[in-house]
XYZ file of C-alpha atoms in Angstrom:
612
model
C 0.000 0.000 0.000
C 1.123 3.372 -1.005
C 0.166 6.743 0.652
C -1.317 9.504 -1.503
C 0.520 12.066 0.525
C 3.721 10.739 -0.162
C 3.608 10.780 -4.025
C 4.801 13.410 -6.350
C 3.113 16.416 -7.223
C 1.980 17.196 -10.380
C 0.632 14.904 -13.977
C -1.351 15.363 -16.364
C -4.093 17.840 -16.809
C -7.366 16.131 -15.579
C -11.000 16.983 -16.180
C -12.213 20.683 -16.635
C -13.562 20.672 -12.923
C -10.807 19.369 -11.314
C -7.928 21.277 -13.498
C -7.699 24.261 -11.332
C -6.342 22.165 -7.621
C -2.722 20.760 -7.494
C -2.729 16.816 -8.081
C -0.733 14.841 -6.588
C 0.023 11.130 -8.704
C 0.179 8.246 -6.648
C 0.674 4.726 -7.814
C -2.108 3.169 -6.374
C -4.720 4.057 -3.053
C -7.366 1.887 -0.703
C -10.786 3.206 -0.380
C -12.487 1.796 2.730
C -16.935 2.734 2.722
C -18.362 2.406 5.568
C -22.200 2.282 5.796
C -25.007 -0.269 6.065
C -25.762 -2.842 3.438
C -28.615 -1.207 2.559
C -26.571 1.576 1.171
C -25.434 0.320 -1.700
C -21.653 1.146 -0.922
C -21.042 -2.922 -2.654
C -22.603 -0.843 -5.788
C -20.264 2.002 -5.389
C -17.236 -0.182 -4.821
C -18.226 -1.907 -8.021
C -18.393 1.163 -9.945
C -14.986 1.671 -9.436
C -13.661 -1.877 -9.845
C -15.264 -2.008 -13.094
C -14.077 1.645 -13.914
C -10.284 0.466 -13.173
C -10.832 -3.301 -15.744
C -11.751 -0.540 -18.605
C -9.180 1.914 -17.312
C -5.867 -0.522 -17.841
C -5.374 -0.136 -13.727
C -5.434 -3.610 -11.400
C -7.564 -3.975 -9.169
C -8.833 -5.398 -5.842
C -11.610 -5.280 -3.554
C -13.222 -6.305 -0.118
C -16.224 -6.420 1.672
C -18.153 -7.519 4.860
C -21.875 -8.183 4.766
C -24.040 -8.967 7.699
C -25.500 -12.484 7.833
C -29.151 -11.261 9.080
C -32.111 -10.444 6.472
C -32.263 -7.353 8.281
C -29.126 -5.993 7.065
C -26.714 -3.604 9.243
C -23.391 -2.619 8.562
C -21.164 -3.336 6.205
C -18.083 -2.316 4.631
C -16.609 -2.332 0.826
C -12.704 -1.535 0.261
C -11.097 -1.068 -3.106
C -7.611 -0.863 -3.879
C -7.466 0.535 -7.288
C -4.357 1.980 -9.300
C -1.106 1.132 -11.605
C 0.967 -1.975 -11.682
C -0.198 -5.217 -9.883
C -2.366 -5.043 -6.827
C -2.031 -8.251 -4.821
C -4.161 -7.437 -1.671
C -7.332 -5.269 -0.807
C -4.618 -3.148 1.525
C -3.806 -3.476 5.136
C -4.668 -0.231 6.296
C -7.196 2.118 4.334
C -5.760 5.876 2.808
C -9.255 7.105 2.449
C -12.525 6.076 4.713
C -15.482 7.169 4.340
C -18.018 6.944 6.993
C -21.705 7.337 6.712
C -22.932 7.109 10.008
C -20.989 7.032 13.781
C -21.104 3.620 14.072
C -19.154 3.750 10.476
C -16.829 5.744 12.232
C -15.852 4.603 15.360
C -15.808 0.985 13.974
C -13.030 2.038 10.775
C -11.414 4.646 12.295
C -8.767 2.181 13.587
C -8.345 0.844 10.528
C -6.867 4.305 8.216
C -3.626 4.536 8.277
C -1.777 7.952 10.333
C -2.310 11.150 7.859
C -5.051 9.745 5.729
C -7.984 11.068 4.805
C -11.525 10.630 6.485
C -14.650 11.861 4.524
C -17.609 11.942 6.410
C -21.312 12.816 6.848
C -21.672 15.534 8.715
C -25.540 14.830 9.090
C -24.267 11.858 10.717
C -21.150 11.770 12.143
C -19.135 13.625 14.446
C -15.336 12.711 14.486
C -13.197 13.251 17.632
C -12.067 16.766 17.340
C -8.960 15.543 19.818
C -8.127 13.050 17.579
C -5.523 14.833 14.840
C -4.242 11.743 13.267
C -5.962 11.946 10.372
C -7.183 14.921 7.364
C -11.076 15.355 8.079
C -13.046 16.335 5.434
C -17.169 16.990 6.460
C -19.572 16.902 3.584
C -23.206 17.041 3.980
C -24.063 13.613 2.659
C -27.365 13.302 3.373
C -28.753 16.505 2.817
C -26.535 17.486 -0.490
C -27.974 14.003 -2.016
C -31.608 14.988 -1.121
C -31.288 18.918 -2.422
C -29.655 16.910 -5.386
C -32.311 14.417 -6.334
C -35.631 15.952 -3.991
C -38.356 13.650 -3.340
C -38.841 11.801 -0.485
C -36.003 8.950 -0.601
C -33.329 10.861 1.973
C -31.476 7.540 2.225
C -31.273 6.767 -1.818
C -28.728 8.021 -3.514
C -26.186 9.573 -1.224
C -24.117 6.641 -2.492
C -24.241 7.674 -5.805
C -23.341 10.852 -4.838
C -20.050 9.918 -2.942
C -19.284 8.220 -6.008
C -19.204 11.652 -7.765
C -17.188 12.703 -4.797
C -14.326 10.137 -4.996
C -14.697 10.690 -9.025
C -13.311 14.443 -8.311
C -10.692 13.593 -5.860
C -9.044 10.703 -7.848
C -9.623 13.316 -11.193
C -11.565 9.428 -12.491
C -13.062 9.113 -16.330
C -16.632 10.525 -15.993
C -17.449 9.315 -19.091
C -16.673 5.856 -18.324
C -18.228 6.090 -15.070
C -21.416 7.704 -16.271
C -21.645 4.755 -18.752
C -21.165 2.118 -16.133
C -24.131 3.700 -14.129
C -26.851 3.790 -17.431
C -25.393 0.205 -17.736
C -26.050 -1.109 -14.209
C -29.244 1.136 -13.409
C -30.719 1.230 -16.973
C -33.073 -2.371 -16.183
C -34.627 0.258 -13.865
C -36.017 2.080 -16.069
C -35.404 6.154 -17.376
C -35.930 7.612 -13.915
C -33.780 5.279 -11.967
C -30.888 6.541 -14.216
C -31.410 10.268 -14.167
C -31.546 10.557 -10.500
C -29.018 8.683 -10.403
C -26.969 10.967 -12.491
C -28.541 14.157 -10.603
C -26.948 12.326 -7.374
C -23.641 11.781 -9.279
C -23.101 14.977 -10.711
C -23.654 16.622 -7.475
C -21.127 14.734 -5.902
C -18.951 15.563 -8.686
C -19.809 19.180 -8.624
C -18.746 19.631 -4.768
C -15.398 21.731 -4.171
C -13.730 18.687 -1.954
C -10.188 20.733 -2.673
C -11.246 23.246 -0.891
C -11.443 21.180 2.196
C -8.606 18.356 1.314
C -6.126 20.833 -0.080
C -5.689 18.918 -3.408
C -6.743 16.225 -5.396
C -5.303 13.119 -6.905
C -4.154 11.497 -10.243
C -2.978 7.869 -10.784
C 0.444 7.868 -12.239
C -0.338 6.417 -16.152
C 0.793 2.649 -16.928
C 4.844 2.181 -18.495
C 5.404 1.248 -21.706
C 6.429 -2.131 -20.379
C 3.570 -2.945 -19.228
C 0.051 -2.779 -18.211
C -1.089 -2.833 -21.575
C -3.002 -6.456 -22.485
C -2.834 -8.067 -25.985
C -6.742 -8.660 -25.048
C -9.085 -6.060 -22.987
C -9.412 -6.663 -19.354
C -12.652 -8.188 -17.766
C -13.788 -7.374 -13.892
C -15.865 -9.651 -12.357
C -16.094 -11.357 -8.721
C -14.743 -15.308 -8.288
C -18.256 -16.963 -8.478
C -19.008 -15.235 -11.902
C -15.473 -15.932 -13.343
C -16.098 -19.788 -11.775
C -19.850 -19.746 -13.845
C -18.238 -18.389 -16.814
C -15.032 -21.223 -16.612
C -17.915 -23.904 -16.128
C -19.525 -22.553 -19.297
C -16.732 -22.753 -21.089
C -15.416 -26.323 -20.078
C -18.984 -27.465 -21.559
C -21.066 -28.090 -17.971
C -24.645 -28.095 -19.417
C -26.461 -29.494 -16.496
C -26.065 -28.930 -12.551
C -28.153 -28.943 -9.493
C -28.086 -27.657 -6.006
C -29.775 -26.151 -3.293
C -28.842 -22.300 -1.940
C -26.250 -21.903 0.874
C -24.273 -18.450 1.517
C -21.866 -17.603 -0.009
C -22.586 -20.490 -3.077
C -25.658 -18.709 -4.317
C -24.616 -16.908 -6.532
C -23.007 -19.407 -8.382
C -26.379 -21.408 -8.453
C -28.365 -18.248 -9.436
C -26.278 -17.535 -12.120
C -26.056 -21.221 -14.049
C -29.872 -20.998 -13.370
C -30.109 -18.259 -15.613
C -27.260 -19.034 -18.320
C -27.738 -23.036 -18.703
C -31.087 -23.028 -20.546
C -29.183 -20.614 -22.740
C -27.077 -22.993 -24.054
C -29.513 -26.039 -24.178
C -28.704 -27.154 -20.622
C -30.721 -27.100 -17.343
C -30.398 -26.765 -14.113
C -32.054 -27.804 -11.157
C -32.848 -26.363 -7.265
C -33.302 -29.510 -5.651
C -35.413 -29.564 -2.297
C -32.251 -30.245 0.060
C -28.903 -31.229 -0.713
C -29.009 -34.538 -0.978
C -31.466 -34.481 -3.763
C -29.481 -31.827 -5.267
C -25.792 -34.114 -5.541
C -28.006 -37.089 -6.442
C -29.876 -35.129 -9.307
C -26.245 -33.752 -10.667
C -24.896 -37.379 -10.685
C -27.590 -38.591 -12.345
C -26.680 -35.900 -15.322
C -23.280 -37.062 -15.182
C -24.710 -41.138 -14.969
C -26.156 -40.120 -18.420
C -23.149 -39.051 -20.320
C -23.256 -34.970 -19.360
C -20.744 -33.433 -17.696
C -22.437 -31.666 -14.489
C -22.148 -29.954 -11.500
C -23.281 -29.381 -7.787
C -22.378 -26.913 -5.102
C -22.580 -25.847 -1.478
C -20.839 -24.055 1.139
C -19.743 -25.831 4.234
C -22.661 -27.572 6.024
C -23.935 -28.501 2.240
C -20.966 -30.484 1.396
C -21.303 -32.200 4.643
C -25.040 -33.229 3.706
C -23.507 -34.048 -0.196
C -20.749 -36.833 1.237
C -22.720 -39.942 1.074
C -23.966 -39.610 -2.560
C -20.104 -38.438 -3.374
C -18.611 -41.707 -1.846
C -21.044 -43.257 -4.153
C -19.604 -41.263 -7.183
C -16.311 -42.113 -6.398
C -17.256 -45.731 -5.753
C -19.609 -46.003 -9.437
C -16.753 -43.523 -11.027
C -19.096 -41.209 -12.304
C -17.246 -37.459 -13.576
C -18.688 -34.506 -11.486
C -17.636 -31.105 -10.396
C -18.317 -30.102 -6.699
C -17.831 -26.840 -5.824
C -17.535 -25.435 -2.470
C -17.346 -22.030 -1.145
C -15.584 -22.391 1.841
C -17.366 -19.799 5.025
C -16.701 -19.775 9.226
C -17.809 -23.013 10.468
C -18.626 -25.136 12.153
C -22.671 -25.087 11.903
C -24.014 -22.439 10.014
C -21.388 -20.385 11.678
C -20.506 -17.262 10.186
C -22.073 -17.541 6.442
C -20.336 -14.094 5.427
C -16.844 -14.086 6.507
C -14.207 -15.910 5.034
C -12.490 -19.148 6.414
C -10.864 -22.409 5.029
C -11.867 -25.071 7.403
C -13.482 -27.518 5.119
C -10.019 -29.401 3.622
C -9.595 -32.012 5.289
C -13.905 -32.727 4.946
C -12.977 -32.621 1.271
C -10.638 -34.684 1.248
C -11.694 -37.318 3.811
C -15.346 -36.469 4.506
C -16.899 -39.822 3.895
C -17.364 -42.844 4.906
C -14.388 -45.580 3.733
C -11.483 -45.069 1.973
C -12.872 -42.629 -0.312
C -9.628 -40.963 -2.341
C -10.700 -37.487 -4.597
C -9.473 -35.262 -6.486
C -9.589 -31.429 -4.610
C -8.525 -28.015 -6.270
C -8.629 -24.807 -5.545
C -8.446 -21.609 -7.264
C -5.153 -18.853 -6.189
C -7.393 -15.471 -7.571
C -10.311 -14.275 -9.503
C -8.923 -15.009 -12.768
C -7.866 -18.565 -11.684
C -11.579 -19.327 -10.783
C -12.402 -19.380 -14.084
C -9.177 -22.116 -15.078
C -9.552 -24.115 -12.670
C -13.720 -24.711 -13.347
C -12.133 -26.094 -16.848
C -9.513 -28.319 -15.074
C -11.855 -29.566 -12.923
C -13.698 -30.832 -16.082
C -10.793 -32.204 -17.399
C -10.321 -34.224 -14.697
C -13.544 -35.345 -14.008
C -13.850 -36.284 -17.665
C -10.489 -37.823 -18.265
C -10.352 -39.772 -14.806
C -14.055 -40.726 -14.483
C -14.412 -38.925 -10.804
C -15.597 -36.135 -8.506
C -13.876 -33.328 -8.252
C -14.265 -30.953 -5.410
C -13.170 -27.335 -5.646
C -12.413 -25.742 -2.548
C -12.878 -21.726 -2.954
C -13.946 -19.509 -0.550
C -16.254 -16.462 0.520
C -13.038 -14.127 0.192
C -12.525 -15.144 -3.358
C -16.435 -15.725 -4.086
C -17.268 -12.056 -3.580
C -14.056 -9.728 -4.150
C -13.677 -8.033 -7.665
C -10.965 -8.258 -9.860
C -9.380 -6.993 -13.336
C -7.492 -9.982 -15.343
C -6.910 -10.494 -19.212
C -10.099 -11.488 -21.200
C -9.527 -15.202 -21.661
C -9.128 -16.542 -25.433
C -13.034 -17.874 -25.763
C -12.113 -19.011 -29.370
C -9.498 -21.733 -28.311
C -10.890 -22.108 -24.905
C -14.684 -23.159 -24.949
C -15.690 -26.780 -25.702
C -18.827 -27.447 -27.117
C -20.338 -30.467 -25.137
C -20.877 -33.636 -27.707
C -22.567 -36.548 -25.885
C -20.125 -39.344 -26.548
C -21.618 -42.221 -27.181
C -18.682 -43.577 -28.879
C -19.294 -47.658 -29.437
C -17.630 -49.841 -26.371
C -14.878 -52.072 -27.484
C -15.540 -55.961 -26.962
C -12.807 -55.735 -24.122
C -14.769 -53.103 -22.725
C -14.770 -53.241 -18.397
C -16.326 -50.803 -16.962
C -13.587 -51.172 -13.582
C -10.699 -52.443 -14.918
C -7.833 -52.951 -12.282
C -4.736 -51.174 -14.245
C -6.846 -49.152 -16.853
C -8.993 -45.620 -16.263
C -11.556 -46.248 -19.175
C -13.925 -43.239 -19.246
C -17.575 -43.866 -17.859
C -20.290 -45.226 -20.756
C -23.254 -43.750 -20.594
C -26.517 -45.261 -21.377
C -27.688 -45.509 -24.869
C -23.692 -46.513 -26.165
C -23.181 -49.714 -28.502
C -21.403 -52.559 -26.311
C -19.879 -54.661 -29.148
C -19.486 -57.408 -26.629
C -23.506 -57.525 -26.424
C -23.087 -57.086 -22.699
C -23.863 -54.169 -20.987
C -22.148 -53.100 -17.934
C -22.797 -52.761 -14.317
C -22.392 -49.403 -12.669
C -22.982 -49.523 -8.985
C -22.199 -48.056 -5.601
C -21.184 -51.938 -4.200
C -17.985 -53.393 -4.372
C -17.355 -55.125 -7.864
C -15.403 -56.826 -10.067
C -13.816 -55.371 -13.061
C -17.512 -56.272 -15.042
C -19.446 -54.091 -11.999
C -20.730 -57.228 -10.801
C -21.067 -56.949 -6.997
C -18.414 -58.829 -4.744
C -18.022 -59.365 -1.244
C -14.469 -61.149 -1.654
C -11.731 -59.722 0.397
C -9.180 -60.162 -2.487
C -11.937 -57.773 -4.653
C -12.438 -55.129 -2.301
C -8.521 -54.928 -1.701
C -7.682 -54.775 -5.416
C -10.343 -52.461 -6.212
C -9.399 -49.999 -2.724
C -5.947 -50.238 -4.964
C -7.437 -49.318 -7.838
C -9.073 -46.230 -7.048
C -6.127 -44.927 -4.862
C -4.402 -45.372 -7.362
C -6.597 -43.823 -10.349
C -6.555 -40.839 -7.778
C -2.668 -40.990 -7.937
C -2.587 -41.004 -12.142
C -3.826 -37.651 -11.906
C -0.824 -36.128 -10.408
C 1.232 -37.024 -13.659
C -0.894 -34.948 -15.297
C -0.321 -31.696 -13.343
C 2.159 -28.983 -13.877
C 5.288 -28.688 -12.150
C 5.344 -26.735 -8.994
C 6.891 -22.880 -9.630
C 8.375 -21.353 -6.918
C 8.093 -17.222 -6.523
C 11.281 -15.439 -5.086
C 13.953 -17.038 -3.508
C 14.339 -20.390 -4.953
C 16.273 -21.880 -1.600
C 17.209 -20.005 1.377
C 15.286 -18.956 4.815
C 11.457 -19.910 4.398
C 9.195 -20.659 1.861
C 5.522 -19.546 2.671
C 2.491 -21.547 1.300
C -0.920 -21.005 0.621
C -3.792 -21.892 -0.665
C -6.864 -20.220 -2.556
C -7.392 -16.292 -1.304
C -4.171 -16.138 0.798
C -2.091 -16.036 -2.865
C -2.202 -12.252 -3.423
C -0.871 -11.297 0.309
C 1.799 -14.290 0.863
C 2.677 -12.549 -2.585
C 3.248 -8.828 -1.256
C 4.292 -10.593 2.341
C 7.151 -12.137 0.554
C 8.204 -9.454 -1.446
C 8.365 -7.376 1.629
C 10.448 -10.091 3.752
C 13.002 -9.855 0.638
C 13.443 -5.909 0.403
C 13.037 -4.821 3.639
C 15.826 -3.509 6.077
C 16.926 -6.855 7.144
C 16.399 -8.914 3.876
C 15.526 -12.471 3.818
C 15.693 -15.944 1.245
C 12.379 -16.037 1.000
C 10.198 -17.984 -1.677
C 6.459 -18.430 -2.070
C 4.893 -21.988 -3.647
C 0.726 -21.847 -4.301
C -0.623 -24.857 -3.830
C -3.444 -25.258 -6.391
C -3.930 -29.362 -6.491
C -4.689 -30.592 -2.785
C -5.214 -34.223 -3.676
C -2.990 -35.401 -5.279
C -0.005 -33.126 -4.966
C 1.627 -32.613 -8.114
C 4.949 -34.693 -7.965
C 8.559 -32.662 -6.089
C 7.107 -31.043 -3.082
C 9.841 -33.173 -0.512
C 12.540 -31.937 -2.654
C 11.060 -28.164 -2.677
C 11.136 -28.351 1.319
C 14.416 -29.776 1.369
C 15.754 -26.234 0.413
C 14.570 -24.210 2.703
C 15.224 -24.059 6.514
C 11.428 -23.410 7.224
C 8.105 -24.193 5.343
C 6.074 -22.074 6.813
C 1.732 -23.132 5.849
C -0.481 -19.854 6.093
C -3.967 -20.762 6.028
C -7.260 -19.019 7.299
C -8.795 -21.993 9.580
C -7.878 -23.205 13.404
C -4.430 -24.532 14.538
C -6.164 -27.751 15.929
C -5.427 -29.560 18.726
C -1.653 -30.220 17.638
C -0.792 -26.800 16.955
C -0.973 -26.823 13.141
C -3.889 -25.428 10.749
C -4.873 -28.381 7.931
C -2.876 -28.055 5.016
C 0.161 -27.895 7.394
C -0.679 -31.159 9.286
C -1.800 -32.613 6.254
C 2.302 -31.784 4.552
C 3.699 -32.763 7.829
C 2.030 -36.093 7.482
C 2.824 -36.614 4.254
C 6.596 -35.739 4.352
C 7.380 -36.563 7.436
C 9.053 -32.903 8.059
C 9.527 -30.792 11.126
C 10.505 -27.462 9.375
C 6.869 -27.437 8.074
C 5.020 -24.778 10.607
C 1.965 -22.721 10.599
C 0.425 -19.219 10.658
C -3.481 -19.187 11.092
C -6.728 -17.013 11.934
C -9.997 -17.707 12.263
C -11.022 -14.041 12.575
C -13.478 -14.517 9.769
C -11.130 -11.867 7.938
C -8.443 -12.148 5.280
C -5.358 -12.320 5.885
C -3.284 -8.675 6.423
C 0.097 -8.612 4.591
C 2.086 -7.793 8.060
C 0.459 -10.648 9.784
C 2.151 -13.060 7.450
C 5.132 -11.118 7.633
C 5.513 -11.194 11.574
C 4.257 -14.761 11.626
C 7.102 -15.726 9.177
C 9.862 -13.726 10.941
C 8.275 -15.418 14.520
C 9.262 -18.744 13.333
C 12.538 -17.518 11.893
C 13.370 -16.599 15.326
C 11.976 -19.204 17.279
């Protein structure tokens, strides 16, 4: 994170209004609103993540919803600006508060000498307090002389989005389109008081009171420049889209926080391409009606977040036991129970990985960012297809809901038109044979042997015949451990960022990516520099081949992950490396705040155990 008020003076000339007031250019800034969800500060926050994707800036955002129906508050933080962004910021360089509760729960988090905007018909700061730049703006009441009518409370959001517009000198034009875009469903009205609100906010003199205004510095000519436009969307859309693309037609599933999305969405879209999808009364009904898709030659998918995959394990030890392909995806939230369905947490690994009953060996991957959601959906498919198995996805309510700017992907060479393969079965043909993967046959395919096979959740032979022979059930435990294992030859080689041997190497899994990223790149260049690498583990089960050799170069392998340290002092992924490789450099640094992780809390938990 940069401050504003340490950049350089001076850029480019900006828009007509804002031309007059010294800028100051700043690489990048974080924007923390503070309001109630019924505010619509997640729309303003949008606005602006969508602005930077068509501006050629990164971007990344935050937020913090409140699990009642009856709302309350709730805050959205965007880190916008030049160059790569890798975290939402640890401490904010602009608040802006809309009530006292806003206030005096945020306050703590802006960083000494930034800037707090608030509503005056609101909030009253601490006048002893001279940490920060206050800047009071009648909210409220400038929204309402803006717009009139009786709606005091609609708008003001709008208008702040005018506000920050002026202050960070921000395309209008762009931003003007981006509201007719997202409002226009609402019909004429909607948009122009919306615009009234905007304009307002635009129109206010916030120099006057800050003392200048700001400019992102403009991209080099190395680099921020794409061969193909940028798209901004959250993790669940870009996981929809990748599903779409890897040629999922059917699904089913039943709503769960923060999943729903992803269900809502292939609602809508499926039928668009021929496909369906199903909400199933509960759960179980849902997984069932998914693997009956997949039973009949279709790629599909299911979904949950925690307690749902719980409810979904029985029918998935029967997928794994009939080898039928699916795609599970879970969007990991606080646990246990229903917990905290807003806030982020990865607690449900090892349930992925061993929730069921038996020996029940899966395949389980999860996505490092926004952009990755969408890849991974189409590896998953691979998988599932080429391997004739589940495959869960672990991501969670951190990715799920955060906004982010990435390349467009190539759609051309990319999406795979489904084709129902009913390819005729050789006379060979076994449906479970012990050293072979053959892909699952649906229904309806030619068996040139004349005899169809058996698919079933029993034990069975190599025909699906059920067997209750010892010898059987061994070979065929074998068999599907060891299917399970194939996969990892298929995988890409593990790359390590930074330091390739040395000190520590620090590794994640799904949202913590972007911070271990800054974290390490701070532990390299700081006053006391460190060896210091960073390895992303995106296949959980299997591991892609060379992880004992990895270790073997650094002093410490230190495991940051967002879920309990357990009864033995280690959070999952760490106990479940130690286990596996047998090695007592592997450590761990965990939270269960219900928050992401901040980049100095990786930091100080990786120098801790350098010290210890």
């Amino acid at each position: 994170m940069v401050s504003p008020n340490s950049s350089t003076p001076g850029g480019q000339p900006g828009s007509a209004v804002a031309s007059s007031a010294d800028k100051t250019t700043i690489p990048d800034v974080v924007i923390r609103l503070a309001g109630n969800s019924q505010d619509g500060i997640q729309s303003v926050g949008g606005f602006l993540a969508r602005l930077a994707g068509r501006s050629d800036q990164d971007v990344m955002t935050y937020m913090t919803i409140p699990a009642t129906i009856s709302g309350g508050p709730s805050i959205f933080q965007v880190r916008m600006g030049t160059g790569d962004i890798l975290s939402s910021g640890d401490q904010a360089d602009f608040l802006v508060a809309f009530y006292q509760h806003s206030y005096e729960s945020h306050i703590s988090a802006l960083r000494p000498g930034g800037v707090l905007i608030y509503d005056t018909d609101h909030v009253k700061p601490n006048p002893e307090d001279r940490r920060f730049t206050n800047v009071g703006i009648p909210i409220t009441s400038a929204t309402v002389e803006a717009v009139g009518g009786t709606g005091k409370d609609k708008g003001k959001n709008i208008f702040v989005l005018g506000l920050i517009a002026r202050i960070f000198d921000l395309d209008v034009p762009k931003l003007s389109q981006l509201i007719k875009e997202r409002l226009g469903g609402r019909g004429e009205e909607a948009v122009r008081n919306a615009m009234m609100a905007f304009d307002a906010g635009y129109a206010h003199p916030v120099e006057n009171l800050l003392g200048h205004l700001y400019r992102f510095a403009r991209a080099t000519s190395t680099g921020a420049t794409t061969s193909r436009p940028a798209v901004t969307m959250d993790g669940n859309t870009a996981m929809v889209y990748g599903l779409l693309a890897a040629g999922v037609r059917y699904g089913a599933a039943y709503p769960i926080t923060p999943w729903s999305s992803i269900m809502e969405m292939l609602r809508t879209e499926l039928p668009k391409y021929g496909g369906l999808f199903v909400q199933a009364e509960d759960e179980i009904a849902a997984v069932s009606h998914a693997l009956g898709f997949a039973y009949s030659g279709h790629l599909s998918v299911t979904g949950s977040s925690g307690p749902g995959l719980s409810l979904k394990m029985e029918a998935l030890g029967w997928g794994s036991m009939a080898e039928i392909p699916l795609i599970c995806i879970n969007v990991q939230r606080g646990g246990p129970s229903t917990g905290m369905p807003t806030s982020v947490e990865q607690s449900d690994l090892l349930q992925a990985l061993y929730g069921s009953h038996g020996d029940t060996p899966r395949v389980v991957l999860a996505p490092k960012d926004v952009e990755d959601c969408f890849y991974i959906a189409m590896e998953a498919a691979r998988i599932a297809k080429e391997f004739s198995t589940p495959v869960i996805i672990l991501t969670d309510q951190a990715l799920a809901t955060r906004i982010e700017a990435f390349e467009e992907p190539d759609l051309k060479a990319l999406v795979k038109e489904p084709v129902l393969d009913l390819t005729p079965a050789p006379v060979d043909y076994k449906p479970y044979p012990l050293e072979k993967w053959p892909k699952h046959v649906p229904p309806g395919t030619r068996m040139l042997s004349g005899k169809y096979p058996t698919v079933t959740g029993l034990e069975h032979d190599e025909a699906g015949h059920p067997s209750a022979s010892p010898v059987v059930h061994a070979k065929m435990n074998a068999r599907r451990r060891e299917k399970i294992k194939a996969v990892a030859a298929t995988l890409p080689a593990h790359e390590i960022y930074g330091d390739q041997s040395g000190d520590a190497l620090v590794i994640g899994w799904c949202s913590t990516y972007g911070p271990i990223r800054e974290a390490v790149n701070q532990l390299r260049s700081g006053d006391q520099p460190i060896k210091v690498g960073q390895l992303h583990l995106r296949h959980l089960a299997p591991f892609a081949p060379g992880l004992a050799e990895i270790f073997a170069r650094y002093k410490k392998v230190v495991v940051c992950e967002i879920n309990d340290e357990g009864l033995h002092g280690y959070g999952q992924l760490a106990m479940l490396l130690r286990g596996a490789f047998a090695n007592p450099s592997i450590v761990s640094v965990t939270k269960t705040d219900g928050l992401t992780f901040k980049v100095r809390e990786i930091v100080a938990g990786v120098q801790k155990h350098l010290s210890a």
